[in-house]
Amino acid sequence: MPAYTITYFAVRGRCGAMKLMLTDQGQEWKEVVVSFDDWMKGDLKATCVFGQLPKVQDGDLELVQSNAILRHLGRNHGAYGSNDKEASQIDMMNDGVEDLRLKYGKLIYQEYDTGKDKYIQELGDHLSKFEAVLAKNKSGFLIGNKVSFADYNLFDLLLNHQVLCPTCLDKFPALKAFSAMMSARPKIKALLDSDAWKKLPINGNGKQ
Ligand code: GTB
């Protein structure tokens, strides 16, 4: 079993999805939690390929970029589809999740006070795209008939959005069922119920 070390700030942020996946796959990991003060000293930043976290160590392989990390973990743990066609579709769906995550990050870190109402008004349009894909797939997952890294990523982002706007899934039965199914997976349920998860802020600036 590979042992991973995740280096990141004391927030869920871009590591929520990878922690959901590793937990669900029964894979333990080590964590290095970096304080903002330590980060500002610059030594660690200088060692990161793009000067940012998260960073994941898998043996002698060091990776940054959260989506590359999700893909790596998906490959290692059988959460990247059942064939090349599914893998490509999973990549496509994960890119869609990333597009929404970037919008969410912009709201949280740059526009929270001025842009929240508009963001919530427009959210349904974004969610409807995932709803349509899920509604077509009888398995309940985004692609194919088994869980993929894109499912963990979407689920993590939906958790954040349900804090931002508790009613945001009300018009989307397939997304609601997806969220309920992911939450009920026993290891995920235990993680979501844990203090380690509940006490970790979603974002670095206290907004959620
Ligand atoms: N494309 C990259 C990826 O997907 O991994 C983006 C990574 C990224 O934005 N990293 C941010 C970072 O390293 C942290 S996530 N920022 C420091 C820097 O650029 O010097 C967002 C975030 C912001 C602030 C906190 N915080 O203060 O605790 C936590 C997380």
Coordinates of C-alpha atoms and ligand atoms in Angstrom, one line a residue:
M1 CA 0.0 0.0 0.0
P2 CA 1.5 3.4 -0.9
A3 CA 1.9 5.9 1.9
Y4 CA 1.1 9.4 0.9
T5 CA 2.1 12.6 2.6
I6 CA -0.2 15.6 2.0
T7 CA 1.3 19.1 2.7
Y8 CA -1.3 21.9 2.9
F9 CA -2.7 24.7 5.0
A10 CA -5.2 24.0 7.9
V11 CA -8.2 24.2 5.6
R12 CA -10.3 21.7 3.5
G13 CA -9.7 23.8 0.4
R14 CA -8.2 21.9 -2.4
C15 CA -7.5 18.8 -0.3
G16 CA -11.1 17.9 0.6
A17 CA -11.7 15.7 -2.5
M18 CA -8.4 13.8 -2.1
K19 CA -9.1 13.1 1.6
L20 CA -12.6 11.9 0.7
M21 CA -11.1 9.6 -1.9
L22 CA -8.3 8.2 0.2
T23 CA -10.7 7.6 3.1
D24 CA -13.3 5.9 0.9
Q25 CA -10.5 3.7 -0.6
G26 CA -9.3 2.7 2.9
Q27 CA -5.9 4.4 2.4
E28 CA -4.2 6.2 5.2
W29 CA -2.1 9.3 4.7
K30 CA 0.3 11.5 6.6
E31 CA -0.3 15.2 6.9
V32 CA 2.1 18.2 7.1
V33 CA 0.0 21.2 8.1
V34 CA 1.6 24.5 7.2
S35 CA 0.8 27.7 9.0
F36 CA 0.4 30.9 7.1
D37 CA 3.3 32.4 9.0
D38 CA 5.6 29.5 8.1
W39 CA 4.5 29.7 4.5
M40 CA 5.3 33.4 4.3
K41 CA 8.9 32.7 5.2
G42 CA 9.1 31.4 1.6
D43 CA 11.4 28.4 2.0
L44 CA 8.7 25.8 1.3
K45 CA 7.1 27.9 -1.5
A46 CA 10.5 28.0 -3.2
T47 CA 10.5 24.1 -3.3
C48 CA 7.0 23.8 -4.9
V49 CA 7.0 23.7 -8.7
F50 CA 4.4 26.4 -9.0
G51 CA 5.0 28.1 -5.7
Q52 CA 1.7 26.8 -4.3
L53 CA 0.2 24.0 -2.1
P54 CA -1.1 21.3 -1.9
K55 CA 1.8 19.0 -2.4
V56 CA 1.6 15.2 -2.2
Q57 CA 4.5 12.9 -1.8
D58 CA 4.1 9.3 -3.0
G59 CA 7.4 7.5 -2.4
D60 CA 10.0 9.3 -4.4
L61 CA 7.3 11.1 -6.5
E62 CA 6.4 14.6 -5.5
L63 CA 3.3 16.2 -7.1
V64 CA 1.6 19.6 -6.9
Q65 CA -1.5 20.8 -8.7
S66 CA -4.6 19.3 -7.0
N67 CA -6.2 17.9 -10.1
A68 CA -3.0 16.1 -11.1
I69 CA -2.9 14.7 -7.6
L70 CA -6.6 13.6 -7.9
R71 CA -5.8 11.9 -11.2
H72 CA -2.7 10.2 -9.7
L73 CA -4.7 8.9 -6.7
G74 CA -7.6 7.9 -9.0
R75 CA -5.1 5.8 -11.1
N76 CA -3.6 4.2 -8.0
H77 CA -6.9 3.3 -6.4
G78 CA -9.0 2.2 -9.4
A79 CA -11.1 5.4 -9.4
Y80 CA -10.4 6.4 -13.0
G81 CA -13.1 4.5 -15.0
S82 CA -13.1 1.0 -16.4
N83 CA -11.5 1.8 -19.8
D84 CA -9.8 4.7 -21.7
K85 CA -13.2 6.1 -23.0
E86 CA -14.5 6.4 -19.4
A87 CA -11.2 7.9 -18.3
S88 CA -11.5 10.6 -20.9
Q89 CA -15.1 11.3 -19.9
I90 CA -14.0 11.4 -16.2
D91 CA -11.3 14.0 -17.1
M92 CA -14.0 16.0 -18.9
M93 CA -16.3 16.0 -15.9
N94 CA -13.4 16.8 -13.5
D95 CA -12.5 19.8 -15.7
G96 CA -16.2 20.9 -15.3
V97 CA -15.8 20.6 -11.5
E98 CA -12.6 22.7 -11.7
D99 CA -14.4 25.4 -13.6
L100 CA -17.0 25.7 -10.9
R101 CA -14.3 25.5 -8.1
L102 CA -12.5 28.4 -9.7
K103 CA -15.7 30.5 -9.7
Y104 CA -16.3 29.4 -6.1
G105 CA -12.8 30.4 -5.1
K106 CA -13.2 33.8 -6.7
L107 CA -16.4 34.4 -4.8
I108 CA -14.9 33.3 -1.5
Y109 CA -11.5 35.1 -1.7
Q110 CA -12.4 38.2 -3.8
E111 CA -16.1 39.0 -4.0
Y112 CA -17.9 37.5 -1.1
D113 CA -19.5 40.6 0.2
T114 CA -20.4 42.1 -3.2
G115 CA -21.0 38.9 -5.3
K116 CA -22.7 36.3 -3.1
D117 CA -26.3 37.0 -4.2
K118 CA -25.4 37.0 -7.9
Y119 CA -23.3 33.8 -7.5
I120 CA -26.2 32.0 -5.9
Q121 CA -28.6 33.2 -8.6
E122 CA -26.3 31.8 -11.3
L123 CA -25.4 28.6 -9.4
G124 CA -28.4 26.7 -10.7
D125 CA -27.2 27.1 -14.3
H126 CA -23.9 25.5 -13.4
L127 CA -25.4 22.7 -11.3
S128 CA -27.9 21.9 -14.0
K129 CA -25.0 20.6 -16.2
F130 CA -24.0 18.1 -13.6
E131 CA -27.6 17.2 -13.0
A132 CA -28.1 16.3 -16.7
V133 CA -25.1 14.0 -16.7
L134 CA -26.1 12.3 -13.5
A135 CA -29.7 11.9 -14.5
K136 CA -28.6 9.9 -17.6
N137 CA -26.3 7.5 -15.7
K138 CA -28.3 4.8 -13.8
S139 CA -25.3 3.9 -11.6
G140 CA -25.6 7.2 -9.7
F141 CA -22.0 8.1 -10.5
L142 CA -20.9 10.7 -13.1
I143 CA -19.4 8.2 -15.5
G144 CA -19.5 4.4 -15.8
N145 CA -20.6 2.2 -12.9
K146 CA -18.0 2.8 -10.3
V147 CA -16.8 5.8 -8.3
S148 CA -14.1 8.0 -9.8
F149 CA -12.0 10.9 -8.6
A150 CA -14.3 13.3 -10.4
D151 CA -17.2 12.0 -8.2
Y152 CA -15.2 12.8 -5.0
N153 CA -14.3 16.2 -6.4
L154 CA -17.9 17.1 -7.3
F155 CA -19.1 15.8 -4.0
D156 CA -16.6 17.9 -2.1
L157 CA -17.6 21.0 -4.0
L158 CA -21.3 20.2 -3.4
L159 CA -20.6 20.0 0.3
N160 CA -19.1 23.5 0.2
H161 CA -22.1 24.8 -1.8
Q162 CA -24.6 23.3 0.6
V163 CA -22.9 25.5 3.3
L164 CA -23.0 28.6 1.1
C165 CA -26.6 27.9 0.1
P166 CA -28.4 25.1 1.9
T167 CA -31.2 24.9 -0.6
C168 CA -29.0 24.9 -3.7
L169 CA -29.8 21.2 -4.6
D170 CA -33.5 21.4 -4.0
K171 CA -34.3 21.6 -7.8
F172 CA -31.8 18.9 -8.7
P173 CA -33.0 15.4 -7.7
A174 CA -30.1 13.6 -9.3
L175 CA -27.5 15.8 -7.6
K176 CA -29.4 15.4 -4.3
A177 CA -29.4 11.6 -4.7
F178 CA -25.7 11.7 -5.7
S179 CA -24.8 13.7 -2.6
A180 CA -26.9 11.4 -0.3
M181 CA -25.3 8.3 -1.9
M182 CA -21.7 9.7 -1.4
S183 CA -22.4 10.8 2.1
A184 CA -23.8 7.4 3.0
R185 CA -20.7 5.4 1.9
P186 CA -19.6 4.1 5.3
K187 CA -16.0 5.4 5.4
I188 CA -17.1 8.8 4.0
K189 CA -19.8 9.0 6.6
A190 CA -17.3 8.3 9.3
L191 CA -15.0 11.0 7.9
L192 CA -17.8 13.6 7.6
D193 CA -18.8 12.8 11.2
S194 CA -15.2 13.2 12.6
D195 CA -13.9 16.2 14.4
A196 CA -10.9 16.2 12.1
W197 CA -13.3 17.0 9.2
K198 CA -15.8 19.2 11.0
K199 CA -13.3 21.4 12.8
L200 CA -11.2 22.1 9.6
P201 CA -12.4 25.4 8.0
I202 CA -13.5 25.1 4.4
N203 CA -11.5 28.1 3.3
G204 CA -8.6 30.2 4.5
N205 CA -10.3 33.5 5.1
G206 CA -13.2 32.3 7.3
K207 CA -15.8 32.8 4.6
Q208 CA -18.0 29.9 3.6
Ligands
GTB1 N1 -3.9 25.2 -9.4 C1 -3.5 24.9 -8.1 C2 -4.0 23.6 -7.6 O1 -5.0 23.1 -8.1 O2 -3.4 22.9 -6.7 C3 -3.9 26.1 -7.2 C4 -3.3 25.9 -5.8 C5 -3.6 27.1 -4.9 O3 -4.3 28.0 -5.3 N2 -2.9 27.1 -3.8 C6 -3.1 28.1 -2.8 C7 -1.7 28.6 -2.3 O4 -0.8 27.8 -2.3 C8 -3.8 27.6 -1.6 S1 -5.5 27.1 -1.9 N3 -1.6 29.8 -2.0 C9 -0.4 30.4 -1.4 C10 0.4 31.2 -2.4 O5 0.1 31.2 -3.6 O6 1.5 31.7 -2.0 C11 -6.4 28.5 -1.3 C12 -6.0 28.9 0.1 C13 -5.7 30.2 0.3 C14 -5.4 30.6 1.6 C15 -5.4 29.7 2.6 N4 -5.0 30.1 4.0 O7 -4.7 31.3 4.2 O8 -5.0 29.3 4.9 C16 -5.7 28.4 2.4 C17 -6.0 28.0 1.1

